[in-house]
Coordinates of C-alpha atoms and ligand atoms in Angstrom, one line a residue:
M1182 CA -153.8 76.9 191.0
N1183 CA -157.4 75.7 191.0
R1184 CA -159.5 75.1 188.0
R1185 CA -161.4 78.4 188.3
T1186 CA -158.2 80.4 188.5
F1187 CA -156.8 78.5 185.6
L1188 CA -159.8 79.2 183.4
K1189 CA -159.4 82.9 184.4
T1190 CA -155.8 82.6 183.2
M1191 CA -157.0 81.2 179.9
G1192 CA -159.3 84.2 179.5
I1193 CA -156.5 86.6 180.2
G1194 CA -154.1 85.0 177.8
S1195 CA -156.6 84.3 175.1
G1196 CA -158.0 87.8 175.3
I1197 CA -154.7 89.3 174.7
L1198 CA -153.2 87.1 172.1
L1199 CA -155.9 85.0 170.4
G1200 CA -155.0 84.3 166.8
A1201 CA -151.4 83.3 167.3
G1202 CA -150.7 79.8 166.0
P1203 CA -147.7 77.8 167.2
R1204 CA -146.9 74.2 166.7
I1205 CA -147.0 72.3 170.0
I1206 CA -143.9 70.4 170.9
H1207 CA -143.7 68.4 174.0
A1208 CA -140.4 66.8 175.0
G1209 CA -142.0 64.5 177.5
E1210 CA -140.2 62.9 180.4
P1211 CA -136.7 64.0 181.2
L1212 CA -134.2 61.7 179.4
P1213 CA -131.8 59.9 181.7
D1214 CA -128.9 60.7 179.3
A1215 CA -129.8 64.4 178.8
A1216 CA -126.8 66.8 179.3
T1217 CA -127.1 68.1 182.9
V1218 CA -125.2 70.4 185.2
L1219 CA -125.3 69.9 189.0
V1220 CA -124.8 73.2 190.8
D1221 CA -123.7 72.7 194.4
T1222 CA -124.2 76.0 196.2
T1223 CA -122.3 74.7 199.2
R1224 CA -119.1 74.8 197.1
C1225 CA -119.6 78.1 195.3
I1226 CA -117.5 80.9 196.6
G1227 CA -118.9 83.7 194.4
C1228 CA -115.7 84.2 192.4
R1229 CA -117.8 84.7 189.2
L1230 CA -115.2 83.1 187.0
C1231 CA -118.1 81.3 185.5
E1232 CA -119.6 84.6 184.5
E1233 CA -116.3 85.6 182.9
A1234 CA -116.0 82.3 181.0
C1235 CA -119.5 82.6 179.8
A1236 CA -119.0 86.1 178.5
Q1237 CA -115.9 85.0 176.7
A1238 CA -117.5 82.0 175.2
N1239 CA -120.4 84.1 173.9
S1240 CA -118.4 87.2 172.8
L1241 CA -120.2 89.3 175.4
P1242 CA -118.7 92.2 177.5
A1243 CA -116.4 90.9 180.2
P1244 CA -117.7 91.3 183.7
D1245 CA -115.7 93.4 186.2
L1246 CA -114.9 90.7 188.8
S1247 CA -113.4 93.3 191.2
D1248 CA -116.7 95.0 191.5
L1249 CA -118.2 93.5 194.7
T1250 CA -121.2 95.8 194.6
V1251 CA -122.8 93.4 192.3
F1252 CA -123.7 91.4 195.4
D1253 CA -125.6 94.3 196.9
R1254 CA -128.8 93.4 195.0
K1255 CA -130.3 90.4 193.3
R1256 CA -129.3 90.4 189.6
S1257 CA -131.1 88.7 186.7
T1258 CA -129.4 87.5 183.5
S1259 CA -129.5 89.9 180.6
E1260 CA -128.7 90.0 176.9
A1261 CA -125.2 91.1 178.0
A1262 CA -124.8 88.4 180.8
L1263 CA -126.2 85.0 180.2
T1264 CA -125.3 83.8 183.7
V1265 CA -125.0 85.8 186.9
V1266 CA -124.1 84.8 190.5
N1267 CA -126.1 86.2 193.4
R1268 CA -125.2 86.2 197.1
Y1269 CA -127.6 85.5 199.9
T1270 CA -126.7 86.0 203.5
I1271 CA -128.6 83.5 205.7
E1272 CA -127.8 83.5 209.4
D1273 CA -124.4 85.0 208.9
A1274 CA -123.5 82.4 206.2
E1275 CA -123.0 83.6 202.6
I1276 CA -124.5 81.4 199.9
H1277 CA -123.8 82.1 196.3
V1278 CA -126.1 81.0 193.5
K1279 CA -125.3 80.9 189.8
T1280 CA -128.4 81.4 187.6
Q1281 CA -129.0 80.9 183.9
C1282 CA -131.7 79.3 181.7
M1283 CA -132.6 76.0 183.3
H1284 CA -133.0 74.1 180.1
C1285 CA -136.3 72.6 181.1
S1286 CA -137.1 69.0 180.0
D1287 CA -140.5 70.1 178.6
A1288 CA -140.0 73.8 178.1
A1289 CA -142.7 76.5 178.0
C1290 CA -140.5 78.6 175.7
V1291 CA -140.3 75.8 173.1
S1292 CA -144.0 75.2 173.2
S1293 CA -144.8 78.9 173.0
C1294 CA -142.7 79.6 169.9
L1295 CA -144.7 80.1 166.7
V1296 CA -141.9 79.2 164.3
N1297 CA -139.8 76.6 166.2
A1298 CA -137.0 79.1 166.7
L1299 CA -136.4 77.6 170.1
K1300 CA -135.6 73.9 169.7
K1301 CA -135.0 71.1 172.2
E1302 CA -131.8 69.4 170.9
K1303 CA -131.7 65.6 171.2
E1304 CA -129.0 65.9 173.9
G1305 CA -131.3 68.1 176.0
P1306 CA -130.2 71.8 175.6
I1307 CA -132.7 74.3 174.3
S1308 CA -131.2 76.3 171.4
W1309 CA -132.3 79.5 169.8
H1310 CA -132.3 79.7 165.9
T1311 CA -132.3 82.6 163.5
N1312 CA -135.7 82.1 162.1
C1313 CA -137.0 83.8 165.3
M1314 CA -139.5 86.6 164.4
G1315 CA -139.1 88.5 167.6
C1316 CA -142.6 88.0 169.0
R1317 CA -141.1 87.4 172.5
Y1318 CA -143.8 84.9 173.6
C1319 CA -141.0 82.8 175.0
M1320 CA -140.1 85.6 177.4
V1321 CA -143.5 85.7 179.0
A1322 CA -144.0 81.9 178.9
C1323 CA -140.7 81.1 180.8
P1324 CA -141.2 80.6 184.5
F1325 CA -137.5 81.2 185.2
D1326 CA -137.1 84.6 183.4
G1327 CA -134.7 82.9 181.0
P1328 CA -134.9 84.4 177.5
K1329 CA -133.7 88.0 177.0
F1330 CA -134.3 90.2 173.9
E1331 CA -131.7 92.5 172.3
Y1332 CA -133.9 95.6 172.3
H1333 CA -131.1 97.9 171.2
S1334 CA -130.0 95.8 168.2
A1335 CA -130.9 96.4 164.6
A1336 CA -131.3 92.6 164.2
P1337 CA -132.4 91.6 167.7
R1338 CA -132.0 88.0 169.0
I1339 CA -133.3 86.2 171.9
L1340 CA -130.4 85.5 174.1
K1341 CA -130.1 83.0 177.0
C1342 CA -127.7 80.4 178.2
T1343 CA -126.9 78.2 175.2
F1344 CA -125.5 75.3 177.3
C1345 CA -122.5 75.9 175.0
Y1346 CA -124.3 73.4 172.8
A1347 CA -123.0 74.3 169.3
T1348 CA -119.6 75.6 170.4
R1349 CA -118.5 72.9 172.9
L1350 CA -121.0 70.2 173.7
V1351 CA -121.2 68.8 170.2
K1352 CA -117.4 68.6 170.2
G1353 CA -117.4 66.6 173.4
Q1354 CA -116.3 69.5 175.6
K1355 CA -117.9 70.7 178.9
P1356 CA -119.7 74.0 179.1
A1357 CA -117.2 76.9 179.5
C1358 CA -118.5 77.9 182.9
V1359 CA -118.2 74.3 184.2
E1360 CA -114.6 74.2 183.0
A1361 CA -113.8 77.5 184.6
C1362 CA -115.1 76.8 188.1
P1363 CA -112.2 76.4 190.5
M1364 CA -114.3 74.9 193.3
E1365 CA -116.0 72.1 191.3
A1366 CA -119.3 73.7 192.3
L1367 CA -120.5 72.9 188.8
S1368 CA -120.5 69.3 187.6
F1369 CA -121.4 68.1 184.1
G1370 CA -122.7 64.7 183.0
T1371 CA -125.9 62.9 182.1
R1372 CA -129.0 63.5 184.1
S1373 CA -128.9 60.1 185.7
E1374 CA -125.2 60.6 186.7
M1375 CA -125.9 64.1 188.1
L1376 CA -129.0 63.0 190.1
Q1377 CA -127.0 60.0 191.5
E1378 CA -124.1 62.4 192.4
A1379 CA -126.5 64.8 194.1
R1380 CA -128.3 62.0 196.1
S1381 CA -124.9 60.7 197.2
R1382 CA -123.7 64.1 198.4
I1383 CA -126.9 64.5 200.4
A1384 CA -126.6 61.0 201.9
N1385 CA -123.0 61.4 202.8
A1386 CA -123.5 64.9 204.4
P1387 CA -127.1 65.1 205.5
D1388 CA -126.3 68.1 207.8
A1389 CA -124.8 70.1 204.9
Y1390 CA -127.8 69.9 202.6
V1391 CA -131.5 70.1 202.6
S1392 CA -132.9 66.9 201.2
H1393 CA -134.2 68.4 198.0
I1394 CA -132.6 68.5 194.5
Y1395 CA -134.1 71.5 192.8
G1396 CA -134.9 70.7 189.2
E1397 CA -135.4 67.0 189.7
H1398 CA -139.1 67.5 189.6
E1399 CA -139.9 71.2 189.3
V1400 CA -141.8 72.0 186.1
G1401 CA -141.3 68.4 185.1
G1402 CA -137.5 68.5 185.5
T1403 CA -134.7 70.8 184.4
S1404 CA -131.3 70.2 183.0
W1405 CA -129.6 72.4 185.6
I1406 CA -130.2 71.0 189.0
Y1407 CA -129.2 72.4 192.4
L1408 CA -128.1 71.5 195.9
S1409 CA -128.5 73.9 198.8
P1410 CA -127.8 74.0 202.5
V1411 CA -131.0 75.9 203.2
P1412 CA -134.6 75.6 201.8
F1413 CA -134.5 76.9 198.2
D1414 CA -137.0 79.7 198.7
R1415 CA -134.4 81.4 200.9
I1416 CA -131.9 81.6 198.1
G1417 CA -134.1 83.0 195.4
F1418 CA -135.6 79.9 193.9
R1419 CA -139.3 79.7 193.0
T1420 CA -141.0 77.0 194.9
D1421 CA -144.5 77.7 193.6
L1422 CA -144.1 76.2 190.2
G1423 CA -145.3 72.6 190.8
T1424 CA -144.0 69.5 189.1
T1425 CA -146.1 69.5 185.9
P1426 CA -144.5 70.9 182.8
Y1427 CA -146.2 74.1 181.7
P1428 CA -147.0 72.8 178.2
V1429 CA -148.7 69.7 179.7
L1430 CA -150.6 71.8 182.1
T1431 CA -152.2 73.9 179.4
K1432 CA -152.8 71.0 177.1
G1433 CA -154.4 69.0 179.9
Y1434 CA -157.2 71.5 180.2
L1435 CA -157.7 71.8 176.5
K1436 CA -157.1 68.4 174.9
T1437 CA -160.7 68.3 173.8
V1438 CA -160.7 71.8 172.3
H1439 CA -160.7 72.0 168.6
G1440 CA -157.8 74.2 167.3
I1441 CA -155.7 73.8 170.4
D1442 CA -152.6 74.8 168.5
L1443 CA -154.0 78.3 168.2
I1444 CA -154.4 79.1 171.8
V1445 CA -151.5 77.5 173.7
P1446 CA -149.2 80.6 173.6
P1447 CA -151.9 82.8 175.2
L1448 CA -152.4 80.1 177.8
L1449 CA -148.7 80.0 178.6
F1450 CA -148.7 83.8 178.7
G1451 CA -151.7 83.8 181.2
L1452 CA -150.2 81.0 183.3
A1453 CA -146.9 82.8 183.6
Y1454 CA -148.7 86.1 184.3
L1455 CA -150.7 84.6 187.2
S1456 CA -147.8 82.6 188.5
R1457 CA -145.5 85.7 188.6
R1458 CA -148.2 87.8 190.2
K1459 CA -148.6 85.2 193.0
H1460 CA -144.8 85.1 193.3
D1461 CA -144.6 88.9 193.6
K1462 CA -147.4 88.9 196.2
D1463 CA -145.7 86.2 198.2
K1464 CA -142.5 88.3 198.3
D1465 CA -144.3 91.5 199.5
Ligands
SF4_2065 S1 -135.8 78.1 181.8 FE1 -137.2 79.3 180.4 S2 -136.0 79.7 178.6 FE2 -134.9 78.1 179.7 S3 -135.7 76.2 178.8 FE3 -137.0 76.6 180.6 S4 -138.8 77.8 179.8 FE4 -137.1 77.8 178.2
SF4_2066 S1 -123.4 76.7 179.6 FE1 -122.3 78.1 178.3 S2 -123.8 79.7 177.8 FE2 -124.6 78.6 179.6 S3 -124.0 79.7 181.4 FE3 -122.4 78.1 181.0 S4 -120.9 79.2 179.7 FE4 -122.7 80.4 179.6
SF4_2067 S1 -116.9 79.8 189.1 FE1 -117.7 78.2 190.5 S2 -117.2 79.0 192.5 FE2 -116.9 80.7 191.1 S3 -118.9 81.8 191.2 FE3 -119.0 80.4 189.5 S4 -120.0 78.5 190.3 FE4 -119.3 79.7 192.1

């Protein structure tokens, strides 16, 4: 995105939402000991036991694992399913990809929240809290379509993968989906351990993987990182996001502007809008 386009973005966002006033929170560089999951798509068989474990862990409706029509289309997560597995057929090979909130190291959703209802925990996960006022800025700011809103609830929440933070991680347990995976397609550890593991798998089997760890650098780094046998844009990943965290990108343009706290959410909104529009155009 060039400077002119970005300034246009600022105009779009500010015009729509000027007046909102968040506190700006930047998590900075990814921490080497942040909780991290490595998803190895070469190992995933699409059994969806991770979906089932996630639903159970979050008291959500159990998915019907016998329904194979779910693979007929690309699914997104929802307020009823915090993780979903999609299937891509690439040159006769089936590749399955589990998706959920990526738990960005410096997250657009956290920076866009007016009341700090989305919080970066010290161990790395991004948690939602009940002081949320339902503005849904986080939904438009997120480049990964992570947060979902309970539109049909009398007391709606923002729902997304919790990283099983409060229910399992703080007790020293792995996320429920990681524990349920029968193929060890999901590995849990610190960021430095998982990056080392990913590099070692690529080095030991260079023909089995592309030499790219998705999430090592994208949007400044994410806490869910991926390995793939094919370029990531072929299995549904956005490769147009750059390596700068969204909150830093907006702040970089505006560090001299008085009252920056007032306009960051509109900027994130505009950035996400333009980025998504470009992504949709590229897909057409
Ligand atoms: S993927 Fe979206 S919802 Fe999840 S941490 Fe990143 S910006 Fe927030
Ligand atoms: S970490 Fe927990 S909430 Fe997130 S996808 Fe896995 S089971 Fe679901
Ligand atoms: S449980 Fe493991 S193998 Fe099964 S779909 Fe989920 S990530 Fe893939």
